[in-house]
Coordinates of C-alpha atoms in Angstrom, one line a residue:
X132 CA 108.5 244.7 126.0
X133 CA 109.7 242.1 128.5
X134 CA 108.3 241.1 131.8
X135 CA 110.2 240.1 134.9
X136 CA 108.4 236.8 135.5
X137 CA 110.5 236.2 138.7
X138 CA 109.1 239.4 140.2
X139 CA 105.6 238.5 139.2
X140 CA 106.0 235.0 140.8
X141 CA 107.4 236.6 144.0
X142 CA 104.4 239.0 144.1
X143 CA 102.0 236.2 143.6
X144 CA 103.7 234.2 146.4
X145 CA 103.4 237.2 148.7
X146 CA 99.7 237.5 148.0
X147 CA 99.3 233.7 148.6
X148 CA 101.1 234.0 151.9
X149 CA 98.8 236.8 152.9
X150 CA 95.8 234.8 151.9
X151 CA 97.0 231.9 154.1
X152 CA 97.5 234.3 157.0
X153 CA 93.9 235.5 156.5
X154 CA 92.6 231.9 156.4
X155 CA 94.5 231.2 159.6
X156 CA 93.2 234.3 161.4
X157 CA 89.6 233.4 160.3
X158 CA 90.1 229.9 161.8
X159 CA 91.4 231.4 165.0
X160 CA 88.3 233.7 165.2
X161 CA 86.0 230.8 164.6
X162 CA 87.7 228.8 167.3
X163 CA 87.3 231.7 169.7
X164 CA 83.6 232.1 168.8
X165 CA 83.0 228.4 169.3
X166 CA 84.9 228.3 172.6
X167 CA 83.3 231.3 174.1
X168 CA 79.7 229.9 174.5
X169 CA 81.0 226.7 176.1
X170 CA 82.5 228.8 178.9
X171 CA 79.1 230.4 179.7
X172 CA 77.0 227.2 179.6
X173 CA 76.7 225.1 182.8
X174 CA 78.5 221.8 182.9
X175 CA 76.7 219.0 181.1
X176 CA 74.8 216.4 183.2
X177 CA 75.8 212.8 182.7
X178 CA 73.4 211.1 180.3
X179 CA 71.3 208.3 181.6
X180 CA 70.7 207.0 178.1
X181 CA 73.0 204.4 176.7
X182 CA 74.9 205.6 173.6
X183 CA 74.6 203.4 170.6
X184 CA 77.5 203.4 168.2
X185 CA 76.9 204.5 164.6
X186 CA 76.9 201.7 162.1
X187 CA 79.9 201.4 159.9
X188 CA 79.7 202.9 156.4
X189 CA 79.5 200.6 153.4
X190 CA 82.2 200.9 150.7
X191 CA 79.6 202.6 148.5
X192 CA 78.8 205.2 151.1
X193 CA 82.5 205.9 151.7
X194 CA 83.1 206.2 148.0
X195 CA 80.1 208.6 147.7
X196 CA 81.4 210.8 150.5
X197 CA 84.9 210.8 149.0
X198 CA 83.6 211.7 145.6
X199 CA 81.5 214.5 147.1
X200 CA 84.6 215.8 148.9
X201 CA 86.7 215.7 145.7
X202 CA 83.9 217.6 143.9
X203 CA 83.9 220.3 146.6
X204 CA 87.7 220.6 146.6
X205 CA 87.8 220.9 142.8
X206 CA 85.2 223.7 142.9
X207 CA 87.3 225.5 145.5
X208 CA 90.4 225.2 143.4
X209 CA 88.6 226.4 140.3
X210 CA 87.2 229.4 142.2
X211 CA 90.6 230.3 143.6
X212 CA 92.2 230.0 140.1
X213 CA 89.5 232.3 138.6
X214 CA 90.1 234.8 141.4
X215 CA 93.8 234.9 140.8
X216 CA 93.4 235.2 137.1
X217 CA 91.0 238.1 137.5
X218 CA 93.5 239.8 139.8
X219 CA 96.3 239.3 137.3
X220 CA 94.3 240.8 134.5
X221 CA 93.3 243.8 136.6
X222 CA 97.0 244.3 137.5
X223 CA 97.9 244.2 133.8
X224 CA 95.2 246.8 133.0
X225 CA 96.6 249.1 135.7
X226 CA 100.2 248.5 134.5
X227 CA 99.3 249.5 131.0
X228 CA 96.9 252.3 132.0
X229 CA 93.9 250.7 130.3
X230 CA 90.7 252.1 131.8
X231 CA 87.1 250.8 131.6
X232 CA 85.1 252.3 128.9
X233 CA 81.3 252.8 129.4
X234 CA 79.1 250.4 127.6
X235 CA 81.8 247.8 127.2
X236 CA 80.1 245.2 129.4
X237 CA 82.0 242.2 128.0
X238 CA 85.3 244.1 128.2
X239 CA 86.0 243.3 124.6
X240 CA 87.6 246.7 123.9
X241 CA 89.6 246.6 127.1
X242 CA 90.9 243.1 126.3
X243 CA 91.8 244.1 122.8
X244 CA 93.8 247.1 124.1
X245 CA 95.6 244.8 126.6
X246 CA 96.5 242.3 123.9
X247 CA 97.8 245.1 121.7
X248 CA 99.8 246.5 124.7
X249 CA 101.3 243.0 125.4
X250 CA 102.0 242.4 121.7
X251 CA 99.7 239.4 121.4

């Protein structure tokens, strides 16, 4: 049995484009939600207090923040990868008509059937 990998890649790209559209629409909704209350509030009064500037971050603090950001981004990438992998496996189950069997909590039977169907 052979797979049309180009078609699978195209389908994955379509779902990625759709996800990006969803992310953009969520950002638009958030921007509208944030902008709406500002229109209702009365204009801000000028402050009589002097503003003090924030102190500059040390190199250690900047490094700490950067590492925290890297950690967050890696977690998001890992979660997205797991989500896509799960979707792919579910699609393969549907393609090969492999249904859930009661009591197979770890999906061992289902995975074995899928491997057999794929010739692995």
